[in-house]
């Protein structure tokens, strides 16, 4: 049985290095996309402080994200590429670090408690499979260290996982 180990008393780079090792151990020997995305969202939600939502949106048709495994409140199901923070991350092919979601034009509120958000693309080479989306009830919860750390976690997930033909590459 996998047991997540608390990470305490370290700075963010060390925190994410430890979390990356735990994620790699959690996914070892399994390549199923739903299973790995589900366990990844559960690990992040358990280990990262001050989150109210952690999960995935996948490109399931060209131009459309569909919610995948997540932890948190039920969320909106379909997001067109270019809409909201998640859709912007795919359209602009980059991570979106939003300190104040109320100041982001077109932000889609799935949980009224959310104040800040980090969205990281899932990259397969130069194509995008979807996004990893983290929400926090705290304003400015995420900084550049979080972005770098979560981008590394997303890369571990993609490397460990077989995203079959039902996942569109944008
Ligand atoms: N806030 C996101 C929508 C997804 S929820 O946060 C889970 C957005 O604006 O794209």
PDB file of C-alpha atoms in Angstrom, residues 39-140:
ATOM      1  CA  UNK A  39      -4.128   9.116  -7.764  1.00  0.00           C
ATOM      2  CA  UNK A  40      -2.162  12.217  -8.754  1.00  0.00           C
ATOM      3  CA  UNK A  41      -5.075  14.524  -7.880  1.00  0.00           C
ATOM      4  CA  UNK A  42      -5.580  12.719  -4.552  1.00  0.00           C
ATOM      5  CA  UNK A  43      -1.873  13.003  -3.643  1.00  0.00           C
ATOM      6  CA  UNK A  44      -1.696  16.701  -4.491  1.00  0.00           C
ATOM      7  CA  UNK A  45      -4.930  17.496  -2.640  1.00  0.00           C
ATOM      8  CA  UNK A  46      -3.681  15.638   0.428  1.00  0.00           C
ATOM      9  CA  UNK A  47      -0.132  17.005   0.414  1.00  0.00           C
ATOM     10  CA  UNK A  48      -0.388  20.618  -0.777  1.00  0.00           C
ATOM     11  CA  UNK A  49      -1.694  23.034   1.853  1.00  0.00           C
ATOM     12  CA  UNK A  50      -4.590  25.423   1.211  1.00  0.00           C
ATOM     13  CA  UNK A  51      -6.203  23.851  -1.864  1.00  0.00           C
ATOM     14  CA  UNK A  52      -9.950  23.570  -2.432  1.00  0.00           C
ATOM     15  CA  UNK A  53      -9.718  21.839  -5.831  1.00  0.00           C
ATOM     16  CA  UNK A  54      -7.036  19.746  -7.554  1.00  0.00           C
ATOM     17  CA  UNK A  55      -7.601  17.886 -10.786  1.00  0.00           C
ATOM     18  CA  UNK A  56      -7.546  17.534 -14.525  1.00  0.00           C
ATOM     19  CA  UNK A  57      -9.223  18.756 -17.660  1.00  0.00           C
ATOM     20  CA  UNK A  58      -8.409  16.717 -20.773  1.00  0.00           C
ATOM     21  CA  UNK A  59      -8.795  17.600 -24.451  1.00  0.00           C
ATOM     22  CA  UNK A  60     -11.422  15.032 -25.466  1.00  0.00           C
ATOM     23  CA  UNK A  61     -12.308  16.664 -28.782  1.00  0.00           C
ATOM     24  CA  UNK A  62     -10.441  19.341 -30.720  1.00  0.00           C
ATOM     25  CA  UNK A  63     -11.016  22.665 -28.991  1.00  0.00           C
ATOM     26  CA  UNK A  64     -12.800  21.267 -25.939  1.00  0.00           C
ATOM     27  CA  UNK A  65     -11.612  20.377 -22.436  1.00  0.00           C
ATOM     28  CA  UNK A  66     -13.629  17.866 -20.387  1.00  0.00           C
ATOM     29  CA  UNK A  67     -13.202  17.426 -16.659  1.00  0.00           C
ATOM     30  CA  UNK A  68     -11.192  14.391 -15.553  1.00  0.00           C
ATOM     31  CA  UNK A  69     -10.317  12.942 -12.150  1.00  0.00           C
ATOM     32  CA  UNK A  70     -10.234  15.530  -9.369  1.00  0.00           C
ATOM     33  CA  UNK A  71     -10.624  16.242  -5.664  1.00  0.00           C
ATOM     34  CA  UNK A  72     -12.901  19.028  -4.466  1.00  0.00           C
ATOM     35  CA  UNK A  73     -16.385  20.241  -5.256  1.00  0.00           C
ATOM     36  CA  UNK A  74     -18.189  19.050  -8.394  1.00  0.00           C
ATOM     37  CA  UNK A  75     -16.938  21.162 -11.293  1.00  0.00           C
ATOM     38  CA  UNK A  76     -18.078  22.415 -14.672  1.00  0.00           C
ATOM     39  CA  UNK A  77     -17.693  19.615 -17.202  1.00  0.00           C
ATOM     40  CA  UNK A  78     -16.783  21.212 -20.533  1.00  0.00           C
ATOM     41  CA  UNK A  79     -14.547  24.229 -21.141  1.00  0.00           C
ATOM     42  CA  UNK A  80     -13.866  25.487 -24.682  1.00  0.00           C
ATOM     43  CA  UNK A  81     -10.189  26.134 -25.439  1.00  0.00           C
ATOM     44  CA  UNK A  82      -9.630  29.854 -24.950  1.00  0.00           C
ATOM     45  CA  UNK A  83     -12.226  30.204 -22.162  1.00  0.00           C
ATOM     46  CA  UNK A  84     -11.455  30.574 -18.460  1.00  0.00           C
ATOM     47  CA  UNK A  85      -8.043  30.015 -16.932  1.00  0.00           C
ATOM     48  CA  UNK A  86      -7.895  26.392 -18.091  1.00  0.00           C
ATOM     49  CA  UNK A  87      -8.867  27.224 -21.658  1.00  0.00           C
ATOM     50  CA  UNK A  88      -6.368  30.093 -21.735  1.00  0.00           C
ATOM     51  CA  UNK A  89      -3.547  27.764 -20.631  1.00  0.00           C
ATOM     52  CA  UNK A  90      -4.247  25.502 -23.622  1.00  0.00           C
ATOM     53  CA  UNK A  91      -4.781  28.356 -26.106  1.00  0.00           C
ATOM     54  CA  UNK A  92      -1.592  30.122 -24.998  1.00  0.00           C
ATOM     55  CA  UNK A  93       0.296  26.825 -24.450  1.00  0.00           C
ATOM     56  CA  UNK A  94       1.657  27.970 -21.091  1.00  0.00           C
ATOM     57  CA  UNK A  95       1.046  27.786 -17.370  1.00  0.00           C
ATOM     58  CA  UNK A  96      -1.333  30.362 -15.898  1.00  0.00           C
ATOM     59  CA  UNK A  97      -0.548  31.737 -12.448  1.00  0.00           C
ATOM     60  CA  UNK A  98      -3.554  33.761 -11.284  1.00  0.00           C
ATOM     61  CA  UNK A  99      -3.107  35.570  -7.976  1.00  0.00           C
ATOM     62  CA  UNK A 100      -6.681  36.921  -7.946  1.00  0.00           C
ATOM     63  CA  UNK A 101      -9.257  34.979  -9.929  1.00  0.00           C
ATOM     64  CA  UNK A 102     -11.742  37.860  -9.690  1.00  0.00           C
ATOM     65  CA  UNK A 103      -9.326  39.988 -11.716  1.00  0.00           C
ATOM     66  CA  UNK A 104      -8.971  37.366 -14.482  1.00  0.00           C
ATOM     67  CA  UNK A 105     -11.351  38.148 -17.375  1.00  0.00           C
ATOM     68  CA  UNK A 106     -13.514  35.107 -18.101  1.00  0.00           C
ATOM     69  CA  UNK A 107     -12.517  33.100 -15.029  1.00  0.00           C
ATOM     70  CA  UNK A 108     -14.987  30.225 -14.600  1.00  0.00           C
ATOM     71  CA  UNK A 109     -16.026  29.909 -10.954  1.00  0.00           C
ATOM     72  CA  UNK A 110     -16.629  26.260 -10.065  1.00  0.00           C
ATOM     73  CA  UNK A 111     -16.286  26.867  -6.315  1.00  0.00           C
ATOM     74  CA  UNK A 112     -17.158  30.348  -5.024  1.00  0.00           C
ATOM     75  CA  UNK A 113     -14.446  29.911  -2.368  1.00  0.00           C
ATOM     76  CA  UNK A 114     -11.621  29.967  -4.950  1.00  0.00           C
ATOM     77  CA  UNK A 115      -9.391  33.052  -4.800  1.00  0.00           C
ATOM     78  CA  UNK A 116      -6.254  32.026  -6.701  1.00  0.00           C
ATOM     79  CA  UNK A 117      -5.438  29.400  -9.294  1.00  0.00           C
ATOM     80  CA  UNK A 118      -2.516  27.630 -10.990  1.00  0.00           C
ATOM     81  CA  UNK A 119      -3.098  25.827 -14.293  1.00  0.00           C
ATOM     82  CA  UNK A 120      -0.298  23.817 -15.897  1.00  0.00           C
ATOM     83  CA  UNK A 121      -0.497  22.242 -19.389  1.00  0.00           C
ATOM     84  CA  UNK A 122       0.060  18.496 -19.753  1.00  0.00           C
ATOM     85  CA  UNK A 123       2.696  18.355 -22.474  1.00  0.00           C
ATOM     86  CA  UNK A 124       3.371  15.362 -24.719  1.00  0.00           C
ATOM     87  CA  UNK A 125       6.327  16.617 -26.737  1.00  0.00           C
ATOM     88  CA  UNK A 126       5.089  19.796 -28.405  1.00  0.00           C
ATOM     89  CA  UNK A 127       1.421  18.745 -28.124  1.00  0.00           C
ATOM     90  CA  UNK A 128      -0.973  19.397 -25.228  1.00  0.00           C
ATOM     91  CA  UNK A 129      -3.212  16.720 -23.703  1.00  0.00           C
ATOM     92  CA  UNK A 130      -5.017  18.921 -21.184  1.00  0.00           C
ATOM     93  CA  UNK A 131      -4.262  20.724 -17.953  1.00  0.00           C
ATOM     94  CA  UNK A 132      -3.627  20.153 -14.273  1.00  0.00           C
ATOM     95  CA  UNK A 133      -5.708  22.736 -12.377  1.00  0.00           C
ATOM     96  CA  UNK A 134      -5.174  23.764  -8.742  1.00  0.00           C
ATOM     97  CA  UNK A 135      -7.474  26.178  -6.891  1.00  0.00           C
ATOM     98  CA  UNK A 136      -6.968  27.817  -3.503  1.00  0.00           C
ATOM     99  CA  UNK A 137      -9.260  29.748  -1.170  1.00  0.00           C
ATOM    100  CA  UNK A 138      -6.260  32.002  -0.361  1.00  0.00           C
ATOM    101  CA  UNK A 139      -5.395  34.981  -2.583  1.00  0.00           C
ATOM    102  CA  UNK A 140      -1.944  34.627  -4.197  1.00  0.00           C
TER     103      UNK A 140
END
